[in-house]
PDB file of N, CA and C and ligand atoms in Angstrom:
ATOM      1  N   MET X   1      70.790 126.939 160.635  1.00  0.00           N
ATOM      2  CA  MET X   1      71.337 127.442 161.889  1.00  0.00           C
ATOM      3  C   MET X   1      72.576 128.303 161.601  1.00  0.00           C
ATOM      4  N   THR X   2      72.698 129.405 162.286  1.00  0.00           N
ATOM      5  CA  THR X   2      73.847 130.279 162.094  1.00  0.00           C
ATOM      6  C   THR X   2      75.080 129.678 162.751  1.00  0.00           C
ATOM      7  N   SER X   3      76.221 129.742 162.012  1.00  0.00           N
ATOM      8  CA  SER X   3      77.454 129.195 162.559  1.00  0.00           C
ATOM      9  C   SER X   3      77.929 130.022 163.743  1.00  0.00           C
ATOM     10  N   PRO X   4      78.373 129.365 164.824  1.00  0.00           N
ATOM     11  CA  PRO X   4      78.945 130.106 165.949  1.00  0.00           C
ATOM     12  C   PRO X   4      80.362 130.591 165.651  1.00  0.00           C
ATOM     13  N   PHE X   5      80.904 130.183 164.480  1.00  0.00           N
ATOM     14  CA  PHE X   5      82.276 130.548 164.125  1.00  0.00           C
ATOM     15  C   PHE X   5      82.260 131.739 163.174  1.00  0.00           C
ATOM     16  N   VAL X   6      83.237 132.616 163.327  1.00  0.00           N
ATOM     17  CA  VAL X   6      83.283 133.809 162.485  1.00  0.00           C
ATOM     18  C   VAL X   6      84.705 134.051 161.980  1.00  0.00           C
ATOM     19  N   THR X   7      84.798 134.775 160.853  1.00  0.00           N
ATOM     20  CA  THR X   7      86.083 135.235 160.358  1.00  0.00           C
ATOM     21  C   THR X   7      86.478 136.518 161.089  1.00  0.00           C
ATOM     22  N   ARG X   8      87.599 137.058 160.743  1.00  0.00           N
ATOM     23  CA  ARG X   8      88.099 138.231 161.460  1.00  0.00           C
ATOM     24  C   ARG X   8      87.139 139.418 161.395  1.00  0.00           C
ATOM     25  N   ASP X   9      86.426 139.530 160.249  1.00  0.00           N
ATOM     26  CA  ASP X   9      85.491 140.651 160.132  1.00  0.00           C
ATOM     27  C   ASP X   9      84.103 140.324 160.661  1.00  0.00           C
ATOM     28  N   GLY X  10      83.984 139.168 161.323  1.00  0.00           N
ATOM     29  CA  GLY X  10      82.716 138.824 161.938  1.00  0.00           C
ATOM     30  C   GLY X  10      81.757 138.073 161.036  1.00  0.00           C
ATOM     31  N   SER X  11      82.196 137.780 159.806  1.00  0.00           N
ATOM     32  CA  SER X  11      81.344 137.014 158.904  1.00  0.00           C
ATOM     33  C   SER X  11      81.227 135.573 159.382  1.00  0.00           C
ATOM     34  N   SER X  12      80.069 134.980 159.141  1.00  0.00           N
ATOM     35  CA  SER X  12      79.843 133.592 159.539  1.00  0.00           C
ATOM     36  C   SER X  12      80.789 132.669 158.781  1.00  0.00           C
ATOM     37  N   TRP X  13      81.361 131.698 159.462  1.00  0.00           N
ATOM     38  CA  TRP X  13      82.326 130.764 158.868  1.00  0.00           C
ATOM     39  C   TRP X  13      82.157 129.413 159.532  1.00  0.00           C
ATOM     40  N   MET X  14      81.995 128.365 158.713  1.00  0.00           N
ATOM     41  CA  MET X  14      81.858 127.022 159.261  1.00  0.00           C
ATOM     42  C   MET X  14      83.100 126.197 158.928  1.00  0.00           C
ATOM     43  N   PRO X  15      83.988 125.948 159.896  1.00  0.00           N
ATOM     44  CA  PRO X  15      85.137 125.083 159.634  1.00  0.00           C
ATOM     45  C   PRO X  15      84.672 123.691 159.212  1.00  0.00           C
ATOM     46  N   ALA X  16      85.426 123.074 158.304  1.00  0.00           N
ATOM     47  CA  ALA X  16      85.140 121.698 157.873  1.00  0.00           C
ATOM     48  C   ALA X  16      86.395 120.881 158.146  1.00  0.00           C
ATOM     49  N   TYR X  17      86.361 120.125 159.219  1.00  0.00           N
ATOM     50  CA  TYR X  17      87.540 119.382 159.667  1.00  0.00           C
ATOM     51  C   TYR X  17      87.759 118.127 158.838  1.00  0.00           C
ATOM     52  N   LEU X  18      89.007 117.897 158.466  1.00  0.00           N
ATOM     53  CA  LEU X  18      89.358 116.649 157.772  1.00  0.00           C
ATOM     54  C   LEU X  18      89.285 115.502 158.770  1.00  0.00           C
ATOM     55  N   SER X  19      88.436 114.519 158.490  1.00  0.00           N
ATOM     56  CA  SER X  19      88.280 113.406 159.425  1.00  0.00           C
ATOM     57  C   SER X  19      88.826 112.093 158.882  1.00  0.00           C
ATOM     58  N   ALA X  20      88.893 111.939 157.556  1.00  0.00           N
ATOM     59  CA  ALA X  20      89.363 110.665 156.997  1.00  0.00           C
ATOM     60  C   ALA X  20      89.797 110.846 155.550  1.00  0.00           C
ATOM     61  N   ILE X  21      90.669 109.934 155.108  1.00  0.00           N
ATOM     62  CA  ILE X  21      91.060 109.832 153.704  1.00  0.00           C
ATOM     63  C   ILE X  21      90.889 108.375 153.299  1.00  0.00           C
ATOM     64  N   ASP X  22      90.203 108.156 152.194  1.00  0.00           N
ATOM     65  CA  ASP X  22      89.971 106.794 151.696  1.00  0.00           C
ATOM     66  C   ASP X  22      91.262 106.255 151.074  1.00  0.00           C
ATOM     67  N   GLY X  23      91.885 105.318 151.783  1.00  0.00           N
ATOM     68  CA  GLY X  23      93.167 104.775 151.340  1.00  0.00           C
ATOM     69  C   GLY X  23      93.088 103.944 150.075  1.00  0.00           C
ATOM     70  N   THR X  24      91.893 103.541 149.665  1.00  0.00           N
ATOM     71  CA  THR X  24      91.766 102.780 148.423  1.00  0.00           C
ATOM     72  C   THR X  24      91.724 103.695 147.206  1.00  0.00           C
ATOM     73  N   THR X  25      91.432 104.965 147.429  1.00  0.00           N
ATOM     74  CA  THR X  25      91.326 105.925 146.325  1.00  0.00           C
ATOM     75  C   THR X  25      92.517 106.874 146.263  1.00  0.00           C
ATOM     76  N   CYS X  26      93.067 107.205 147.433  1.00  0.00           N
ATOM     77  CA  CYS X  26      94.195 108.144 147.498  1.00  0.00           C
ATOM     78  C   CYS X  26      95.384 107.609 146.698  1.00  0.00           C
ATOM     79  N   ILE X  27      96.013 108.498 145.954  1.00  0.00           N
ATOM     80  CA  ILE X  27      97.173 108.114 145.148  1.00  0.00           C
ATOM     81  C   ILE X  27      98.489 108.589 145.778  1.00  0.00           C
ATOM     82  N   GLY X  28      98.401 109.162 146.991  1.00  0.00           N
ATOM     83  CA  GLY X  28      99.613 109.571 147.688  1.00  0.00           C
ATOM     84  C   GLY X  28     100.376 110.676 146.993  1.00  0.00           C
ATOM     85  N   CYS X  29      99.661 111.561 146.328  1.00  0.00           N
ATOM     86  CA  CYS X  29     100.336 112.614 145.558  1.00  0.00           C
ATOM     87  C   CYS X  29     100.999 113.658 146.457  1.00  0.00           C
ATOM     88  N   GLY X  30     100.532 113.785 147.700  1.00  0.00           N
ATOM     89  CA  GLY X  30     101.139 114.710 148.641  1.00  0.00           C
ATOM     90  C   GLY X  30     100.652 116.142 148.557  1.00  0.00           C
ATOM     91  N   ARG X  31      99.724 116.426 147.665  1.00  0.00           N
ATOM     92  CA  ARG X  31      99.282 117.814 147.502  1.00  0.00           C
ATOM     93  C   ARG X  31      98.603 118.350 148.759  1.00  0.00           C
ATOM     94  N   CYS X  32      97.804 117.520 149.398  1.00  0.00           N
ATOM     95  CA  CYS X  32      97.098 117.978 150.596  1.00  0.00           C
ATOM     96  C   CYS X  32      98.084 118.294 151.721  1.00  0.00           C
ATOM     97  N   PHE X  33      99.100 117.474 151.864  1.00  0.00           N
ATOM     98  CA  PHE X  33     100.106 117.713 152.901  1.00  0.00           C
ATOM     99  C   PHE X  33     100.818 119.046 152.679  1.00  0.00           C
ATOM    100  N   LYS X  34     101.099 119.330 151.409  1.00  0.00           N
ATOM    101  CA  LYS X  34     101.847 120.551 151.098  1.00  0.00           C
ATOM    102  C   LYS X  34     101.070 121.815 151.430  1.00  0.00           C
ATOM    103  N   VAL X  35      99.762 121.784 151.315  1.00  0.00           N
ATOM    104  CA  VAL X  35      98.988 122.999 151.581  1.00  0.00           C
ATOM    105  C   VAL X  35      98.517 123.094 153.030  1.00  0.00           C
ATOM    106  N   CYS X  36      98.696 122.035 153.793  1.00  0.00           N
ATOM    107  CA  CYS X  36      98.222 122.045 155.182  1.00  0.00           C
ATOM    108  C   CYS X  36      99.274 122.665 156.089  1.00  0.00           C
ATOM    109  N   SER X  37      98.856 123.629 156.889  1.00  0.00           N
ATOM    110  CA  SER X  37      99.776 124.298 157.808  1.00  0.00           C
ATOM    111  C   SER X  37      99.820 123.615 159.171  1.00  0.00           C
ATOM    112  N   ARG X  38      99.057 122.533 159.342  1.00  0.00           N
ATOM    113  CA  ARG X  38      98.881 121.968 160.677  1.00  0.00           C
ATOM    114  C   ARG X  38      99.404 120.545 160.855  1.00  0.00           C
ATOM    115  N   GLU X  39      99.984 119.970 159.801  1.00  0.00           N
ATOM    116  CA  GLU X  39     100.516 118.600 159.877  1.00  0.00           C
ATOM    117  C   GLU X  39      99.477 117.614 160.397  1.00  0.00           C
ATOM    118  N   VAL X  40      98.297 117.677 159.837  1.00  0.00           N
ATOM    119  CA  VAL X  40      97.194 116.800 160.224  1.00  0.00           C
ATOM    120  C   VAL X  40      97.364 115.399 159.640  1.00  0.00           C
ATOM    121  N   MET X  41      98.003 115.327 158.457  1.00  0.00           N
ATOM    122  CA  MET X  41      98.125 114.053 157.747  1.00  0.00           C
ATOM    123  C   MET X  41      99.571 113.820 157.318  1.00  0.00           C
ATOM    124  N   HIS X  42      99.904 112.547 157.087  1.00  0.00           N
ATOM    125  CA  HIS X  42     101.250 112.188 156.639  1.00  0.00           C
ATOM    126  C   HIS X  42     101.183 111.018 155.669  1.00  0.00           C
ATOM    127  N   LEU X  43     102.236 110.885 154.864  1.00  0.00           N
ATOM    128  CA  LEU X  43     102.310 109.771 153.919  1.00  0.00           C
ATOM    129  C   LEU X  43     102.743 108.494 154.645  1.00  0.00           C
ATOM    130  N   TYR X  44     102.021 107.417 154.370  1.00  0.00           N
ATOM    131  CA  TYR X  44     102.343 106.112 154.935  1.00  0.00           C
ATOM    132  C   TYR X  44     102.590 105.122 153.801  1.00  0.00           C
ATOM    133  N   GLY X  45     103.464 104.163 154.049  1.00  0.00           N
ATOM    134  CA  GLY X  45     103.719 103.109 153.087  1.00  0.00           C
ATOM    135  C   GLY X  45     102.688 101.993 153.214  1.00  0.00           C
ATOM    136  N   VAL X  46     102.369 101.389 152.084  1.00  0.00           N
ATOM    137  CA  VAL X  46     101.417 100.278 152.051  1.00  0.00           C
ATOM    138  C   VAL X  46     102.065  99.130 151.279  1.00  0.00           C
ATOM    139  N   ASP X  47     101.864  97.890 151.764  1.00  0.00           N
ATOM    140  CA  ASP X  47     102.444  96.742 151.056  1.00  0.00           C
ATOM    141  C   ASP X  47     101.468  96.162 150.039  1.00  0.00           C
ATOM    142  N   ASP X  48     101.852  95.078 149.412  1.00  0.00           N
ATOM    143  CA  ASP X  48     101.027  94.452 148.370  1.00  0.00           C
ATOM    144  C   ASP X  48      99.637  94.074 148.863  1.00  0.00           C
ATOM    145  N   ALA X  49      99.556  93.671 150.128  1.00  0.00           N
ATOM    146  CA  ALA X  49      98.284  93.220 150.690  1.00  0.00           C
ATOM    147  C   ALA X  49      97.425  94.364 151.201  1.00  0.00           C
ATOM    148  N   GLY X  50      97.940  95.595 151.083  1.00  0.00           N
ATOM    149  CA  GLY X  50      97.175  96.745 151.549  1.00  0.00           C
ATOM    150  C   GLY X  50      97.415  97.085 152.997  1.00  0.00           C
ATOM    151  N   GLU X  51      98.337  96.371 153.644  1.00  0.00           N
ATOM    152  CA  GLU X  51      98.647  96.666 155.040  1.00  0.00           C
ATOM    153  C   GLU X  51      99.511  97.918 155.130  1.00  0.00           C
ATOM    154  N   ILE X  52      99.201  98.775 156.085  1.00  0.00           N
ATOM    155  CA  ILE X  52      99.985  99.994 156.281  1.00  0.00           C
ATOM    156  C   ILE X  52     101.283  99.647 157.006  1.00  0.00           C
ATOM    157  N   LEU X  53     102.402  99.989 156.396  1.00  0.00           N
ATOM    158  CA  LEU X  53     103.719  99.628 156.922  1.00  0.00           C
ATOM    159  C   LEU X  53     104.226 100.632 157.950  1.00  0.00           C
ATOM    160  N   GLY X  54     103.858 101.881 157.790  1.00  0.00           N
ATOM    161  CA  GLY X  54     104.344 102.916 158.695  1.00  0.00           C
ATOM    162  C   GLY X  54     104.504 104.215 157.952  1.00  0.00           C
ATOM    163  N   ILE X  55     104.827 105.244 158.715  1.00  0.00           N
ATOM    164  CA  ILE X  55     104.980 106.569 158.139  1.00  0.00           C
ATOM    165  C   ILE X  55     106.216 106.603 157.245  1.00  0.00           C
ATOM    166  N   CYS X  56     106.130 107.322 156.143  1.00  0.00           N
ATOM    167  CA  CYS X  56     107.240 107.425 155.192  1.00  0.00           C
ATOM    168  C   CYS X  56     108.005 108.721 155.428  1.00  0.00           C
ATOM    169  N   ASP X  57     109.277 108.597 155.620  1.00  0.00           N
ATOM    170  CA  ASP X  57     110.122 109.776 155.564  1.00  0.00           C
ATOM    171  C   ASP X  57     111.406 109.389 154.838  1.00  0.00           C
ATOM    172  N   GLU X  58     112.305 110.306 154.749  1.00  0.00           N
ATOM    173  CA  GLU X  58     113.477 110.100 153.887  1.00  0.00           C
ATOM    174  C   GLU X  58     114.310 108.887 154.279  1.00  0.00           C
ATOM    175  N   ASP X  59     114.292 108.518 155.545  1.00  0.00           N
ATOM    176  CA  ASP X  59     115.165 107.440 156.014  1.00  0.00           C
ATOM    177  C   ASP X  59     114.500 106.064 155.975  1.00  0.00           C
ATOM    178  N   ASP X  60     113.222 106.021 155.610  1.00  0.00           N
ATOM    179  CA  ASP X  60     112.517 104.754 155.711  1.00  0.00           C
ATOM    180  C   ASP X  60     112.940 103.754 154.648  1.00  0.00           C
ATOM    181  N   ASP X  61     113.120 102.530 155.118  1.00  0.00           N
ATOM    182  CA  ASP X  61     113.385 101.418 154.219  1.00  0.00           C
ATOM    183  C   ASP X  61     112.481 100.279 154.676  1.00  0.00           C
ATOM    184  N   PHE X  62     111.494  99.968 153.872  1.00  0.00           N
ATOM    185  CA  PHE X  62     110.532  98.945 154.266  1.00  0.00           C
ATOM    186  C   PHE X  62     110.936  97.567 153.747  1.00  0.00           C
ATOM    187  N   ASP X  63     112.223  97.368 153.532  1.00  0.00           N
ATOM    188  CA  ASP X  63     112.758  96.054 153.151  1.00  0.00           C
ATOM    189  C   ASP X  63     112.059  95.473 151.927  1.00  0.00           C
ATOM    190  N   GLY X  64     111.807  96.299 150.962  1.00  0.00           N
ATOM    191  CA  GLY X  64     111.215  95.820 149.724  1.00  0.00           C
ATOM    192  C   GLY X  64     109.728  95.579 149.775  1.00  0.00           C
ATOM    193  N   GLU X  65     109.113  95.794 150.954  1.00  0.00           N
ATOM    194  CA  GLU X  65     107.677  95.546 151.088  1.00  0.00           C
ATOM    195  C   GLU X  65     106.836  96.673 150.504  1.00  0.00           C
ATOM    196  N   LEU X  66     107.423  97.848 150.368  1.00  0.00           N
ATOM    197  CA  LEU X  66     106.652  99.026 149.977  1.00  0.00           C
ATOM    198  C   LEU X  66     106.064  98.860 148.580  1.00  0.00           C
ATOM    199  N   ASN X  67     104.742  98.994 148.491  1.00  0.00           N
ATOM    200  CA  ASN X  67     104.047  98.878 147.220  1.00  0.00           C
ATOM    201  C   ASN X  67     103.584 100.245 146.721  1.00  0.00           C
ATOM    202  N   ARG X  68     103.048 101.039 147.626  1.00  0.00           N
ATOM    203  CA  ARG X  68     102.607 102.386 147.274  1.00  0.00           C
ATOM    204  C   ARG X  68     102.499 103.200 148.539  1.00  0.00           C
ATOM    205  N   MET X  69     102.167 104.483 148.374  1.00  0.00           N
ATOM    206  CA  MET X  69     102.006 105.358 149.527  1.00  0.00           C
ATOM    207  C   MET X  69     100.615 105.963 149.515  1.00  0.00           C
ATOM    208  N   ILE X  70     100.073 106.135 150.704  1.00  0.00           N
ATOM    209  CA  ILE X  70      98.780 106.802 150.850  1.00  0.00           C
ATOM    210  C   ILE X  70      98.888 107.851 151.949  1.00  0.00           C
ATOM    211  N   MET X  71      98.009 108.837 151.876  1.00  0.00           N
ATOM    212  CA  MET X  71      97.966 109.854 152.926  1.00  0.00           C
ATOM    213  C   MET X  71      97.016 109.378 154.023  1.00  0.00           C
ATOM    214  N   VAL X  72      97.464 109.514 155.269  1.00  0.00           N
ATOM    215  CA  VAL X  72      96.680 109.069 156.419  1.00  0.00           C
ATOM    216  C   VAL X  72      96.451 110.253 157.364  1.00  0.00           C
ATOM    217  N   VAL X  73      95.232 110.403 157.835  1.00  0.00           N
ATOM    218  CA  VAL X  73      94.899 111.454 158.810  1.00  0.00           C
ATOM    219  C   VAL X  73      95.309 110.941 160.186  1.00  0.00           C
ATOM    220  N   ASP X  74      96.545 111.211 160.569  1.00  0.00           N
ATOM    221  CA  ASP X  74      97.039 110.663 161.834  1.00  0.00           C
ATOM    222  C   ASP X  74      96.987 111.654 162.998  1.00  0.00           C
ATOM    223  N   HIS X  75      96.672 112.911 162.705  1.00  0.00           N
ATOM    224  CA  HIS X  75      96.510 113.895 163.785  1.00  0.00           C
ATOM    225  C   HIS X  75      95.277 114.763 163.518  1.00  0.00           C
ATOM    226  N   PRO X  76      94.088 114.166 163.524  1.00  0.00           N
ATOM    227  CA  PRO X  76      92.874 114.919 163.194  1.00  0.00           C
ATOM    228  C   PRO X  76      92.603 116.078 164.155  1.00  0.00           C
ATOM    229  N   GLY X  77      93.078 115.950 165.374  1.00  0.00           N
ATOM    230  CA  GLY X  77      92.831 116.997 166.363  1.00  0.00           C
ATOM    231  C   GLY X  77      93.545 118.304 166.077  1.00  0.00           C
ATOM    232  N   ARG X  78      94.497 118.286 165.161  1.00  0.00           N
ATOM    233  CA  ARG X  78      95.219 119.518 164.828  1.00  0.00           C
ATOM    234  C   ARG X  78      94.497 120.363 163.786  1.00  0.00           C
ATOM    235  N   CYS X  79      93.492 119.789 163.143  1.00  0.00           N
ATOM    236  CA  CYS X  79      92.837 120.449 161.998  1.00  0.00           C
ATOM    237  C   CYS X  79      92.055 121.679 162.440  1.00  0.00           C
ATOM    238  N   ILE X  80      92.172 122.745 161.653  1.00  0.00           N
ATOM    239  CA  ILE X  80      91.398 123.965 161.916  1.00  0.00           C
ATOM    240  C   ILE X  80      90.243 124.113 160.923  1.00  0.00           C
ATOM    241  N   GLY X  81      90.098 123.145 160.044  1.00  0.00           N
ATOM    242  CA  GLY X  81      88.953 123.151 159.131  1.00  0.00           C
ATOM    243  C   GLY X  81      89.003 124.187 158.038  1.00  0.00           C
ATOM    244  N   CYS X  82      90.199 124.505 157.570  1.00  0.00           N
ATOM    245  CA  CYS X  82      90.332 125.566 156.561  1.00  0.00           C
ATOM    246  C   CYS X  82      89.851 125.137 155.181  1.00  0.00           C
ATOM    247  N   GLY X  83      89.900 123.829 154.907  1.00  0.00           N
ATOM    248  CA  GLY X  83      89.412 123.314 153.626  1.00  0.00           C
ATOM    249  C   GLY X  83      90.425 123.321 152.501  1.00  0.00           C
ATOM    250  N   ALA X  84      91.654 123.770 152.760  1.00  0.00           N
ATOM    251  CA  ALA X  84      92.659 123.844 151.695  1.00  0.00           C
ATOM    252  C   ALA X  84      92.944 122.471 151.088  1.00  0.00           C
ATOM    253  N   CYS X  85      92.993 121.447 151.931  1.00  0.00           N
ATOM    254  CA  CYS X  85      93.307 120.101 151.435  1.00  0.00           C
ATOM    255  C   CYS X  85      92.242 119.600 150.465  1.00  0.00           C
ATOM    256  N   ALA X  86      91.001 119.934 150.723  1.00  0.00           N
ATOM    257  CA  ALA X  86      89.918 119.490 149.835  1.00  0.00           C
ATOM    258  C   ALA X  86      90.051 120.136 148.460  1.00  0.00           C
ATOM    259  N   ARG X  87      90.500 121.358 148.426  1.00  0.00           N
ATOM    260  CA  ARG X  87      90.576 122.078 147.150  1.00  0.00           C
ATOM    261  C   ARG X  87      91.655 121.525 146.228  1.00  0.00           C
ATOM    262  N   VAL X  88      92.691 120.917 146.776  1.00  0.00           N
ATOM    263  CA  VAL X  88      93.785 120.443 145.920  1.00  0.00           C
ATOM    264  C   VAL X  88      93.705 118.946 145.606  1.00  0.00           C
ATOM    265  N   CYS X  89      92.785 118.228 146.207  1.00  0.00           N
ATOM    266  CA  CYS X  89      92.703 116.788 145.981  1.00  0.00           C
ATOM    267  C   CYS X  89      91.940 116.496 144.701  1.00  0.00           C
ATOM    268  N   ALA X  90      92.630 115.812 143.781  1.00  0.00           N
ATOM    269  CA  ALA X  90      92.008 115.477 142.496  1.00  0.00           C
ATOM    270  C   ALA X  90      91.217 114.181 142.563  1.00  0.00           C
ATOM    271  N   LYS X  91      91.319 113.441 143.655  1.00  0.00           N
ATOM    272  CA  LYS X  91      90.696 112.115 143.741  1.00  0.00           C
ATOM    273  C   LYS X  91      89.427 112.103 144.598  1.00  0.00           C
ATOM    274  N   ASN X  92      89.099 113.214 145.197  1.00  0.00           N
ATOM    275  CA  ASN X  92      87.880 113.315 145.993  1.00  0.00           C
ATOM    276  C   ASN X  92      87.786 112.196 147.031  1.00  0.00           C
ATOM    277  N   CYS X  93      88.895 111.940 147.706  1.00  0.00           N
ATOM    278  CA  CYS X  93      88.922 110.816 148.640  1.00  0.00           C
ATOM    279  C   CYS X  93      88.942 111.256 150.101  1.00  0.00           C
ATOM    280  N   GLN X  94      88.721 112.545 150.330  1.00  0.00           N
ATOM    281  CA  GLN X  94      88.748 113.049 151.705  1.00  0.00           C
ATOM    282  C   GLN X  94      87.334 113.207 152.250  1.00  0.00           C
ATOM    283  N   THR X  95      87.203 112.985 153.563  1.00  0.00           N
ATOM    284  CA  THR X  95      85.941 113.244 154.250  1.00  0.00           C
ATOM    285  C   THR X  95      86.159 114.400 155.220  1.00  0.00           C
ATOM    286  N   HIS X  96      85.294 115.385 155.119  1.00  0.00           N
ATOM    287  CA  HIS X  96      85.343 116.533 156.018  1.00  0.00           C
ATOM    288  C   HIS X  96      84.041 116.598 156.820  1.00  0.00           C
ATOM    289  N   GLU X  97      84.175 117.123 158.012  1.00  0.00           N
ATOM    290  CA  GLU X  97      83.028 117.176 158.911  1.00  0.00           C
ATOM    291  C   GLU X  97      82.839 118.602 159.404  1.00  0.00           C
ATOM    292  N   ALA X  98      81.636 119.131 159.193  1.00  0.00           N
ATOM    293  CA  ALA X  98      81.356 120.494 159.647  1.00  0.00           C
ATOM    294  C   ALA X  98      81.557 120.609 161.151  1.00  0.00           C
ATOM    295  N   ALA X  99      82.087 121.719 161.582  1.00  0.00           N
ATOM    296  CA  ALA X  99      82.445 121.886 162.997  1.00  0.00           C
ATOM    297  C   ALA X  99      81.245 121.739 163.924  1.00  0.00           C
ATOM    298  N   ASP X 100      80.068 122.091 163.468  1.00  0.00           N
ATOM    299  CA  ASP X 100      78.908 121.966 164.354  1.00  0.00           C
ATOM    300  C   ASP X 100      78.427 120.523 164.467  1.00  0.00           C
ATOM    301  N   ASN X 101      79.006 119.620 163.655  1.00  0.00           N
ATOM    302  CA  ASN X 101      78.682 118.197 163.756  1.00  0.00           C
ATOM    303  C   ASN X 101      79.806 117.392 164.388  1.00  0.00           C
ATOM    304  N   ALA X 102      80.997 117.992 164.454  1.00  0.00           N
ATOM    305  CA  ALA X 102      82.171 117.255 164.912  1.00  0.00           C
ATOM    306  C   ALA X 102      82.088 116.999 166.410  1.00  0.00           C
ATOM    307  N   ALA X 103      82.459 115.786 166.788  1.00  0.00           N
ATOM    308  CA  ALA X 103      82.503 115.447 168.212  1.00  0.00           C
ATOM    309  C   ALA X 103      83.624 116.208 168.872  1.00  0.00           C
ATOM    310  N   ALA X 104      83.439 116.568 170.105  1.00  0.00           N
ATOM    311  CA  ALA X 104      84.457 117.307 170.851  1.00  0.00           C
ATOM    312  C   ALA X 104      85.650 116.415 171.103  1.00  0.00           C
TER     313      ALA X 104
HETATM  314  S1  LIG E 201      91.202 121.438 156.551  1.00  0.00           S
HETATM  315 FE1  LIG E 201      93.095 122.760 156.563  1.00  0.00          FE
HETATM  316  S2  LIG E 201      94.026 122.356 158.586  1.00  0.00           S
HETATM  317 FE2  LIG E 201      92.555 120.694 158.208  1.00  0.00          FE
HETATM  318  S3  LIG E 201      93.766 119.064 157.276  1.00  0.00           S
HETATM  319 FE3  LIG E 201      92.894 120.272 155.569  1.00  0.00          FE
HETATM  320  S4  LIG E 201      94.481 121.802 155.061  1.00  0.00           S
HETATM  321 FE4  LIG E 201      94.989 120.955 157.087  1.00  0.00          FE
HETATM  322  S1  LIG E 202      95.571 115.281 147.636  1.00  0.00           S
HETATM  323 FE1  LIG E 202      94.089 113.561 147.662  1.00  0.00          FE
HETATM  324  S2  LIG E 202      95.031 111.937 146.414  1.00  0.00           S
HETATM  325 FE2  LIG E 202      96.684 113.408 146.941  1.00  0.00          FE
HETATM  326  S3  LIG E 202      97.593 112.568 148.831  1.00  0.00           S
HETATM  327 FE3  LIG E 202      95.997 114.024 149.458  1.00  0.00          FE
HETATM  328  S4  LIG E 202      94.136 112.758 149.794  1.00  0.00           S
HETATM  329 FE4  LIG E 202      95.603 111.541 148.545  1.00  0.00          FE
END
């Protein structure tokens, strides 16, 4: 089926929206966040038991509970499906969904 989406010159283009990141595989490297222009995902803290503690920013102090950080897709609706995040992820832990399959 031909994509209803096009680039500026009218070429067919199928956006692939970021829908999920596997928190068991993600290493929280931050590369995907750096290349994303839409703030679709953010780093979250995780404790020893794997529970998500909350979003990480410079002021966060998780009272010693912080074990590691993972990237979480917390604003999927902002994604334009450019695919930049997929290209920089070395862990292959992202799930993308073609725009013609994505729920409205
Ligand atoms: S596909 Fe593009 S807009 Fe969507 S999360 Fe990845 S880098 Fe951001
Ligand atoms: S690039 Fe991959 S491994 Fe790194 S934070 Fe993003 S999803 Fe996780």
